[in-house]
């Protein structure tokens, strides 16, 4: 795709929105070779609602060109570039997906169960002044009587650890302090601090996971539905100066991070708009396009802006194995995408719609699925459709977004700008 500077680039990540299993999807769970989040949600919606799912914006952006389905448009009048991307990192994980998308080299993720590191984690927490004990002789830790340190059961086994607490028992800062101590020695991709309002004591929601993991069944606690949820993702060490938000900010481009992206991406001068409800995520995103907020040095690039937004409720519906809810979230997100298409109408503007992994709600388990994700790019000044080759990594999407902002993609740690396939029409 040609380089254009001077426009606004909005990246919308539909969390957990895959378009079919990658070749190695069955390595951990053989049944995942049939994963197809997009197709299975469409099939379920037709059966459940008695009509096709209403996704006119995604159709116009070319989703049906990269994932043919009877309920998706096979043609578009918009001058879009459409393709799909392999994940470019092991497993299927939101943090690794977003870091890769922003240009990090996340090809090596250490997998480890908390149970194999209890001694050193316990020692570090006690040296930091905390009271630590095993919970009911299981391989997870109860800290200060209110925080559980445990394997994350929502990602593949051993990818992430959590420090979870009820906000009735202690402040989120207290939970975060514990999580930071764990992060200081954890070999895994993420340590996630989670605070919320549960339906009862957290010990009642502990269960066994796959691969010998033990952790909190976070969706079952009520954290996601009871309001007041606070989350902080503490990632493995990365060079954030070579990721897209920092690259844009150094060029004077205002950066806004919306939804879960505000929790997991680093950029000191970014304006953060954390939110979980899809309506709030879309409202913040539209507001950022209409009037980009400026913080710090990001004031030298009039007319340009970078917005990265995450629609998280699709992923939550996948974890809840609820294809009906997933379908309704897709329709809600589609309406927001239509509004963004209308707003991003200047030459050089870009709307990039993609995913970070799959989360097929019909696959029979509550984990992410390792799938290709769509790469749908609206380019108002273009004159024709472009079909893109498969990207080898989500980092290629970030590199393409960098070029659209007039930035040098080679300044990112990873990624190559996507260009039209030589034989594409």
Short mmCIF file of C-alpha atoms in Angstrom, two decimals:
data_model
loop_
_atom_site.label_atom_id
_atom_site.label_comp_id
_atom_site.label_asym_id
_atom_site.label_seq_id
_atom_site.Cartn_x
_atom_site.Cartn_y
_atom_site.Cartn_z
CA UNK A 1 0.00 0.00 0.00
CA UNK A 2 1.31 3.47 -0.74
CA UNK A 3 2.74 5.58 2.07
CA UNK A 4 0.69 8.57 3.15
CA UNK A 5 1.46 11.05 5.89
CA UNK A 6 -0.70 13.66 7.50
CA UNK A 7 -3.70 11.49 8.32
CA UNK A 8 -5.31 9.89 11.34
CA UNK A 9 -4.74 6.18 11.91
CA UNK A 10 -7.18 4.21 14.06
CA UNK A 11 -6.47 0.58 14.88
CA UNK A 12 -9.47 -1.32 16.25
CA UNK A 13 -8.64 -4.72 17.71
CA UNK A 14 -11.65 -7.01 17.94
CA UNK A 15 -10.32 -9.07 20.83
CA UNK A 16 -10.54 -12.79 20.18
CA UNK A 17 -11.82 -12.41 16.61
CA UNK A 18 -10.19 -15.14 14.53
CA UNK A 19 -10.86 -16.17 10.94
CA UNK A 20 -9.83 -19.82 11.01
CA UNK A 21 -7.22 -22.08 12.55
CA UNK A 22 -3.54 -21.60 11.84
CA UNK A 23 -1.69 -24.76 10.71
CA UNK A 24 -0.30 -25.39 14.21
CA UNK A 25 -3.55 -24.65 16.05
CA UNK A 26 -3.94 -28.25 17.21
CA UNK A 27 -0.51 -28.58 18.80
CA UNK A 28 -1.86 -28.00 22.32
CA UNK A 29 -5.48 -29.07 21.82
CA UNK A 30 -6.09 -31.25 18.73
CA UNK A 31 -9.72 -30.13 18.51
CA UNK A 32 -8.61 -26.57 17.83
CA UNK A 33 -7.80 -27.46 14.22
CA UNK A 34 -11.51 -26.77 13.56
CA UNK A 35 -11.47 -23.35 15.25
CA UNK A 36 -13.16 -20.58 13.27
CA UNK A 37 -14.46 -17.84 15.54
CA UNK A 38 -15.91 -15.73 12.74
CA UNK A 39 -17.56 -18.56 10.83
CA UNK A 40 -18.97 -20.35 13.84
CA UNK A 41 -20.43 -17.17 15.34
CA UNK A 42 -22.07 -16.37 11.99
CA UNK A 43 -23.50 -19.89 11.76
CA UNK A 44 -24.82 -19.74 15.32
CA UNK A 45 -26.37 -16.31 14.79
CA UNK A 46 -28.36 -17.46 11.77
CA UNK A 47 -29.70 -20.39 13.76
CA UNK A 48 -30.32 -18.39 16.95
CA UNK A 49 -31.78 -15.21 15.40
CA UNK A 50 -33.32 -16.69 12.28
CA UNK A 51 -31.43 -14.13 10.18
CA UNK A 52 -27.89 -13.33 9.11
CA UNK A 53 -25.77 -11.36 11.53
CA UNK A 54 -25.92 -7.68 10.58
CA UNK A 55 -22.32 -6.70 9.84
CA UNK A 56 -22.53 -4.16 7.00
CA UNK A 57 -19.39 -2.25 8.02
CA UNK A 58 -17.23 -5.35 8.34
CA UNK A 59 -18.63 -6.53 5.04
CA UNK A 60 -17.80 -3.22 3.39
CA UNK A 61 -14.29 -3.43 4.87
CA UNK A 62 -13.77 -6.74 3.07
CA UNK A 63 -14.26 -9.37 5.76
CA UNK A 64 -16.09 -11.63 3.31
CA UNK A 65 -13.14 -11.44 0.91
CA UNK A 66 -10.71 -12.87 3.44
CA UNK A 67 -13.23 -15.17 5.15
CA UNK A 68 -15.84 -16.26 2.57
CA UNK A 69 -19.17 -17.04 4.20
CA UNK A 70 -22.76 -17.02 2.88
CA UNK A 71 -23.69 -14.28 5.37
CA UNK A 72 -20.84 -11.93 4.45
CA UNK A 73 -20.71 -9.64 1.45
CA UNK A 74 -18.32 -10.87 -1.25
CA UNK A 75 -17.97 -7.43 -2.83
CA UNK A 76 -17.31 -3.95 -1.54
CA UNK A 77 -17.51 -0.46 -2.95
CA UNK A 78 -15.02 0.90 -0.43
CA UNK A 79 -11.37 1.34 -1.47
CA UNK A 80 -10.08 -1.07 1.13
CA UNK A 81 -7.03 -3.28 1.45
CA UNK A 82 -8.00 -6.67 2.86
CA UNK A 83 -6.02 -9.67 4.02
CA UNK A 84 -5.30 -11.72 7.09
CA UNK A 85 -2.37 -12.16 9.47
CA UNK A 86 -0.75 -15.02 11.29
CA UNK A 87 -0.11 -14.15 14.91
CA UNK A 88 3.68 -14.06 14.85
CA UNK A 89 4.06 -15.26 18.45
CA UNK A 90 3.54 -18.64 20.18
CA UNK A 91 0.16 -19.52 21.61
CA UNK A 92 -2.79 -17.14 21.57
CA UNK A 93 -2.55 -14.31 24.08
CA UNK A 94 -3.92 -10.77 24.28
CA UNK A 95 -0.79 -9.21 25.76
CA UNK A 96 1.60 -10.89 23.35
CA UNK A 97 -0.79 -10.13 20.49
CA UNK A 98 -0.97 -6.40 21.21
CA UNK A 99 2.76 -6.07 21.86
CA UNK A 100 3.48 -7.84 18.56
CA UNK A 101 0.92 -5.68 16.76
CA UNK A 102 2.73 -2.58 18.03
CA UNK A 103 6.03 -3.83 16.61
CA UNK A 104 7.62 -5.91 19.37
CA UNK A 105 9.45 -9.15 18.68
CA UNK A 106 7.45 -11.46 20.91
CA UNK A 107 8.35 -14.69 19.15
CA UNK A 108 9.77 -16.18 22.37
CA UNK A 109 7.33 -16.52 25.23
CA UNK A 110 8.33 -18.50 28.30
CA UNK A 111 5.69 -20.96 29.46
CA UNK A 112 5.70 -21.83 33.18
CA UNK A 113 3.21 -22.98 35.78
CA UNK A 114 3.15 -21.10 39.05
CA UNK A 115 3.29 -24.44 40.83
CA UNK A 116 6.84 -24.96 39.55
CA UNK A 117 8.00 -21.64 41.02
CA UNK A 118 6.19 -21.48 44.36
CA UNK A 119 9.35 -21.44 46.48
CA UNK A 120 10.98 -18.42 44.84
CA UNK A 121 7.71 -16.49 44.54
CA UNK A 122 6.90 -17.13 48.20
CA UNK A 123 10.38 -16.04 49.23
CA UNK A 124 10.17 -12.79 47.24
CA UNK A 125 6.76 -11.89 48.64
CA UNK A 126 7.83 -12.58 52.23
CA UNK A 127 11.01 -10.55 51.78
CA UNK A 128 8.74 -7.71 50.61
CA UNK A 129 6.85 -7.93 53.91
CA UNK A 130 3.81 -9.95 52.87
CA UNK A 131 2.12 -12.85 54.63
CA UNK A 132 2.07 -15.81 52.23
CA UNK A 133 0.58 -19.29 52.47
CA UNK A 134 -0.63 -22.05 50.21
CA UNK A 135 -4.37 -22.08 49.66
CA UNK A 136 -5.77 -25.42 50.79
CA UNK A 137 -2.46 -27.14 49.86
CA UNK A 138 -2.99 -26.26 46.22
CA UNK A 139 -0.24 -24.75 44.02
CA UNK A 140 -1.43 -21.17 44.37
CA UNK A 141 -0.73 -18.55 47.01
CA UNK A 142 -2.92 -16.55 49.37
CA UNK A 143 -1.18 -13.26 50.12
CA UNK A 144 -2.08 -10.99 53.02
CA UNK A 145 -5.27 -12.97 53.45
CA UNK A 146 -6.99 -11.37 50.46
CA UNK A 147 -5.01 -11.72 47.21
CA UNK A 148 -4.62 -14.94 45.26
CA UNK A 149 -1.51 -15.41 43.12
CA UNK A 150 -2.37 -18.08 40.60
CA UNK A 151 -2.14 -19.44 37.09
CA UNK A 152 -4.24 -17.55 34.57
CA UNK A 153 -6.93 -19.92 33.29
CA UNK A 154 -8.12 -17.74 30.41
CA UNK A 155 -4.99 -18.10 28.28
CA UNK A 156 -3.06 -21.20 27.29
CA UNK A 157 -1.56 -22.99 30.30
CA UNK A 158 1.55 -21.33 31.66
CA UNK A 159 1.43 -18.16 29.55
CA UNK A 160 0.32 -15.75 32.30
CA UNK A 161 -0.01 -15.51 36.09
CA UNK A 162 -2.56 -13.39 37.96
CA UNK A 163 -2.70 -11.56 41.28
CA UNK A 164 -6.42 -11.26 42.01
CA UNK A 165 -8.23 -9.61 44.90
CA UNK A 166 -11.59 -8.29 45.98
CA UNK A 167 -11.74 -4.53 46.27
CA UNK A 168 -13.81 -4.98 49.42
CA UNK A 169 -10.73 -6.53 51.06
CA UNK A 170 -8.00 -4.12 49.92
CA UNK A 171 -7.27 -1.37 47.44
CA UNK A 172 -6.20 -1.98 43.89
CA UNK A 173 -2.86 -0.35 44.71
CA UNK A 174 -2.36 -3.09 47.28
CA UNK A 175 -3.09 -5.78 44.68
CA UNK A 176 -0.78 -4.05 42.23
CA UNK A 177 2.07 -3.95 44.74
CA UNK A 178 1.84 -7.73 45.14
CA UNK A 179 1.67 -8.22 41.38
CA UNK A 180 4.79 -6.10 40.85
CA UNK A 181 6.76 -8.22 43.30
CA UNK A 182 5.67 -11.36 41.44
CA UNK A 183 6.55 -9.71 38.11
CA UNK A 184 10.08 -9.03 39.31
CA UNK A 185 10.93 -12.72 39.05
CA UNK A 186 8.17 -14.28 36.93
CA UNK A 187 9.40 -15.97 33.73
CA UNK A 188 6.02 -15.68 31.97
CA UNK A 189 4.75 -13.15 29.43
CA UNK A 190 2.38 -11.36 31.81
CA UNK A 191 1.55 -10.95 35.45
CA UNK A 192 -1.94 -9.48 35.61
CA UNK A 193 -3.21 -7.52 38.62
CA UNK A 194 -7.00 -7.87 38.86
CA UNK A 195 -9.31 -6.19 41.35
CA UNK A 196 -13.07 -6.37 41.34
CA UNK A 197 -16.26 -7.15 43.16
CA UNK A 198 -16.90 -10.88 43.46
CA UNK A 199 -20.03 -12.84 44.31
CA UNK A 200 -18.27 -14.43 47.29
CA UNK A 201 -14.85 -15.37 48.70
CA UNK A 202 -12.35 -15.95 45.91
CA UNK A 203 -11.39 -19.34 47.33
CA UNK A 204 -14.78 -20.60 46.22
CA UNK A 205 -13.96 -19.95 42.57
CA UNK A 206 -10.63 -21.80 42.38
CA UNK A 207 -10.50 -24.68 39.90
CA UNK A 208 -8.06 -26.87 38.03
CA UNK A 209 -7.03 -25.80 34.55
CA UNK A 210 -5.30 -27.63 31.72
CA UNK A 211 -1.69 -28.73 31.89
CA UNK A 212 -1.56 -29.01 35.66
CA UNK A 213 -2.47 -25.36 36.25
CA UNK A 214 -4.66 -24.16 39.13
CA UNK A 215 -6.24 -20.75 39.27
CA UNK A 216 -9.21 -18.50 39.74
CA UNK A 217 -12.18 -18.88 37.41
CA UNK A 218 -12.33 -15.12 36.89
CA UNK A 219 -15.55 -15.00 34.80
CA UNK A 220 -17.33 -17.07 37.45
CA UNK A 221 -16.34 -14.68 40.26
CA UNK A 222 -18.58 -11.91 38.89
CA UNK A 223 -15.64 -9.54 38.37
CA UNK A 224 -16.64 -8.89 34.76
CA UNK A 225 -20.32 -8.20 35.44
CA UNK A 226 -20.36 -6.52 38.86
CA UNK A 227 -18.72 -3.24 37.86
CA UNK A 228 -15.63 -1.51 39.21
CA UNK A 229 -13.17 -3.89 37.56
CA UNK A 230 -9.54 -2.68 37.65
CA UNK A 231 -6.79 -4.43 35.72
CA UNK A 232 -3.10 -3.78 35.12
CA UNK A 233 -1.02 -5.94 32.79
CA UNK A 234 2.62 -6.19 33.79
CA UNK A 235 4.49 -7.54 30.81
CA UNK A 236 7.86 -9.09 30.26
CA UNK A 237 10.65 -6.65 29.55
CA UNK A 238 10.28 -5.04 26.13
CA UNK A 239 11.85 -2.10 24.33
CA UNK A 240 8.75 0.07 24.20
CA UNK A 241 10.71 2.85 22.49
CA UNK A 242 10.65 0.68 19.37
CA UNK A 243 6.89 0.20 19.36
CA UNK A 244 4.33 2.17 17.38
CA UNK A 245 2.86 4.37 20.18
CA UNK A 246 6.26 5.65 21.30
CA UNK A 247 7.43 6.07 17.70
CA UNK A 248 4.35 8.18 16.96
CA UNK A 249 4.66 10.21 20.14
CA UNK A 250 8.30 11.08 19.39
CA UNK A 251 7.15 12.41 16.03
CA UNK A 252 4.68 14.73 17.76
CA UNK A 253 1.64 12.65 16.88
CA UNK A 254 -1.07 12.50 19.58
CA UNK A 255 -1.62 8.95 20.83
CA UNK A 256 -4.81 7.68 22.47
CA UNK A 257 -5.15 4.18 23.91
CA UNK A 258 -8.71 2.95 24.44
CA UNK A 259 -10.17 0.00 26.30
CA UNK A 260 -7.84 -2.84 27.17
CA UNK A 261 -5.16 -1.22 25.01
CA UNK A 262 -4.89 1.45 27.71
CA UNK A 263 -4.04 -1.27 30.22
CA UNK A 264 -1.43 -3.21 28.28
CA UNK A 265 0.41 -0.78 25.97
CA UNK A 266 3.19 1.54 27.07
CA UNK A 267 3.49 5.17 26.00
CA UNK A 268 4.20 7.85 28.59
CA UNK A 269 2.56 10.68 26.67
CA UNK A 270 -0.50 8.71 25.54
CA UNK A 271 -3.99 9.68 26.64
CA UNK A 272 -5.57 6.59 28.19
CA UNK A 273 -9.26 5.76 28.07
CA UNK A 274 -9.68 2.37 29.79
CA UNK A 275 -13.10 0.77 29.41
CA UNK A 276 -14.71 -2.66 29.11
CA UNK A 277 -18.28 -2.03 27.84
CA UNK A 278 -18.24 -1.94 24.04
CA UNK A 279 -20.39 1.18 23.94
CA UNK A 280 -17.81 3.04 26.06
CA UNK A 281 -14.89 1.79 23.96
CA UNK A 282 -16.58 2.98 20.77
CA UNK A 283 -17.55 6.32 22.29
CA UNK A 284 -13.98 6.99 23.46
CA UNK A 285 -12.61 5.99 20.06
CA UNK A 286 -14.96 8.26 18.16
CA UNK A 287 -14.18 11.12 20.54
CA UNK A 288 -10.45 10.63 20.00
CA UNK A 289 -10.92 10.85 16.23
CA UNK A 290 -13.09 13.96 16.41
CA UNK A 291 -10.77 15.82 18.79
CA UNK A 292 -7.41 14.14 19.37
CA UNK A 293 -6.25 14.77 22.91
CA UNK A 294 -2.72 16.10 23.20
CA UNK A 295 -0.39 15.36 26.09
CA UNK A 296 3.31 16.07 26.49
CA UNK A 297 5.30 16.73 23.29
CA UNK A 298 2.61 15.32 20.99
CA UNK A 299 1.59 18.65 19.52
CA UNK A 300 3.85 19.04 16.51
CA UNK A 301 1.84 17.05 13.97
CA UNK A 302 -1.44 18.87 13.27
CA UNK A 303 -4.00 16.68 11.55
CA UNK A 304 -2.31 13.44 12.53
CA UNK A 305 -3.28 11.08 15.32
CA UNK A 306 -2.87 7.47 16.40
CA UNK A 307 -5.72 5.73 18.21
CA UNK A 308 -5.46 2.10 19.31
CA UNK A 309 -8.70 0.63 20.69
CA UNK A 310 -9.57 -2.83 21.99
CA UNK A 311 -13.11 -4.23 21.95
CA UNK A 312 -12.78 -6.65 24.86
CA UNK A 313 -16.33 -7.96 25.26
CA UNK A 314 -15.98 -10.22 22.22
CA UNK A 315 -13.13 -12.00 24.01
CA UNK A 316 -15.14 -12.21 27.22
CA UNK A 317 -18.01 -13.83 25.31
CA UNK A 318 -15.55 -16.36 23.93
CA UNK A 319 -14.32 -17.21 27.41
CA UNK A 320 -17.91 -17.57 28.55
CA UNK A 321 -18.55 -19.89 25.56
CA UNK A 322 -21.51 -17.71 24.68
CA UNK A 323 -21.83 -17.39 20.89
CA UNK A 324 -25.09 -15.45 21.20
CA UNK A 325 -23.43 -12.73 23.26
CA UNK A 326 -20.45 -12.78 20.90
CA UNK A 327 -22.76 -12.20 17.95
CA UNK A 328 -24.47 -9.24 19.61
CA UNK A 329 -21.11 -7.68 20.49
CA UNK A 330 -20.03 -8.00 16.85
CA UNK A 331 -23.16 -6.19 15.70
CA UNK A 332 -22.55 -3.44 18.26
CA UNK A 333 -18.92 -3.11 17.20
CA UNK A 334 -19.95 -3.03 13.55
CA UNK A 335 -22.13 0.01 14.16
CA UNK A 336 -19.15 1.77 15.71
CA UNK A 337 -16.96 0.84 12.75
CA UNK A 338 -19.53 2.37 10.40
CA UNK A 339 -19.30 5.64 12.32
CA UNK A 340 -15.50 5.52 12.14
CA UNK A 341 -15.57 4.94 8.38
CA UNK A 342 -17.69 8.06 8.01
CA UNK A 343 -15.34 10.13 10.18
CA UNK A 344 -12.07 8.97 8.66
CA UNK A 345 -12.69 10.57 5.29
CA UNK A 346 -9.52 12.57 4.63
CA UNK A 347 -6.72 11.49 2.27
CA UNK A 348 -4.17 9.63 4.36
CA UNK A 349 -6.67 8.59 7.05
CA UNK A 350 -6.66 4.90 7.95
CA UNK A 351 -9.04 2.60 9.79
CA UNK A 352 -7.36 -0.73 10.50
CA UNK A 353 -9.54 -3.54 11.88
CA UNK A 354 -7.81 -6.66 13.12
CA UNK A 355 -7.68 -9.16 16.00
CA UNK A 356 -5.09 -10.45 18.45
CA UNK A 357 -6.00 -14.19 18.41
CA UNK A 358 -9.14 -16.29 18.17
CA UNK A 359 -11.62 -17.23 20.89
CA UNK A 360 -14.12 -19.58 19.30
CA UNK A 361 -17.12 -19.74 21.68
CA UNK A 362 -18.29 -23.01 20.12
CA UNK A 363 -15.03 -24.97 20.37
CA UNK A 364 -15.86 -26.62 23.71
CA UNK A 365 -13.41 -24.90 26.05
CA UNK A 366 -12.88 -21.41 27.47
CA UNK A 367 -9.36 -20.78 26.15
CA UNK A 368 -8.15 -18.65 23.28
CA UNK A 369 -7.81 -20.37 19.92
CA UNK A 370 -4.80 -20.00 17.64
CA UNK A 371 -6.29 -18.51 14.49
CA UNK A 372 -5.48 -16.13 11.69
CA UNK A 373 -7.00 -12.68 12.20
CA UNK A 374 -8.41 -10.24 9.62
CA UNK A 375 -6.49 -7.24 8.40
CA UNK A 376 -9.03 -4.76 6.98
CA UNK A 377 -7.79 -1.29 6.03
CA UNK A 378 -10.01 1.57 4.90
CA UNK A 379 -8.14 4.13 2.71
CA UNK A 380 -10.44 6.98 1.63
CA UNK A 381 -8.11 8.36 -1.06
CA UNK A 382 -7.53 5.02 -2.81
CA UNK A 383 -9.28 4.17 -6.06
CA UNK A 384 -9.52 0.38 -5.96
CA UNK A 385 -9.63 -2.68 -3.78
CA UNK A 386 -6.33 -4.31 -2.85
CA UNK A 387 -6.01 -7.91 -1.73
CA UNK A 388 -3.07 -8.31 0.60
CA UNK A 389 -0.91 -11.42 1.01
CA UNK A 390 -1.04 -13.21 4.33
CA UNK A 391 1.03 -11.32 6.87
CA UNK A 392 3.53 -13.51 8.68
CA UNK A 393 3.03 -11.59 11.90
CA UNK A 394 0.79 -9.02 13.52
CA UNK A 395 3.92 -6.87 13.58
CA UNK A 396 3.46 -6.40 9.82
CA UNK A 397 0.15 -4.67 10.56
CA UNK A 398 1.90 -2.30 12.96
CA UNK A 399 4.59 -1.56 10.38
CA UNK A 400 1.90 -0.76 7.82
CA UNK A 401 0.19 1.59 10.28
CA UNK A 402 3.52 3.30 10.92
CA UNK A 403 3.95 3.96 7.21
CA UNK A 404 0.44 5.39 7.01
CA UNK A 405 1.46 7.95 9.63
CA UNK A 406 4.54 8.91 7.65
CA UNK A 407 6.84 7.08 10.09
CA UNK A 408 9.71 4.76 9.23
CA UNK A 409 8.57 1.15 9.88
CA UNK A 410 12.18 0.01 10.20
CA UNK A 411 12.39 1.91 13.50
CA UNK A 412 10.07 -0.70 15.01
CA UNK A 413 11.67 -3.77 16.56
CA UNK A 414 9.72 -6.08 14.27
CA UNK A 415 7.45 -6.02 11.22
CA UNK A 416 7.43 -5.34 7.48
CA UNK A 417 4.97 -3.08 5.68
CA UNK A 418 2.22 -5.00 3.88
CA UNK A 419 1.94 -4.49 0.15
CA UNK A 420 -0.43 -5.74 -2.50
CA UNK A 421 0.15 -9.24 -3.78
CA UNK A 422 1.80 -9.03 -7.24
CA UNK A 423 -1.05 -10.87 -8.97
CA UNK A 424 -3.90 -9.15 -7.06
CA UNK A 425 -6.46 -7.18 -8.98
#
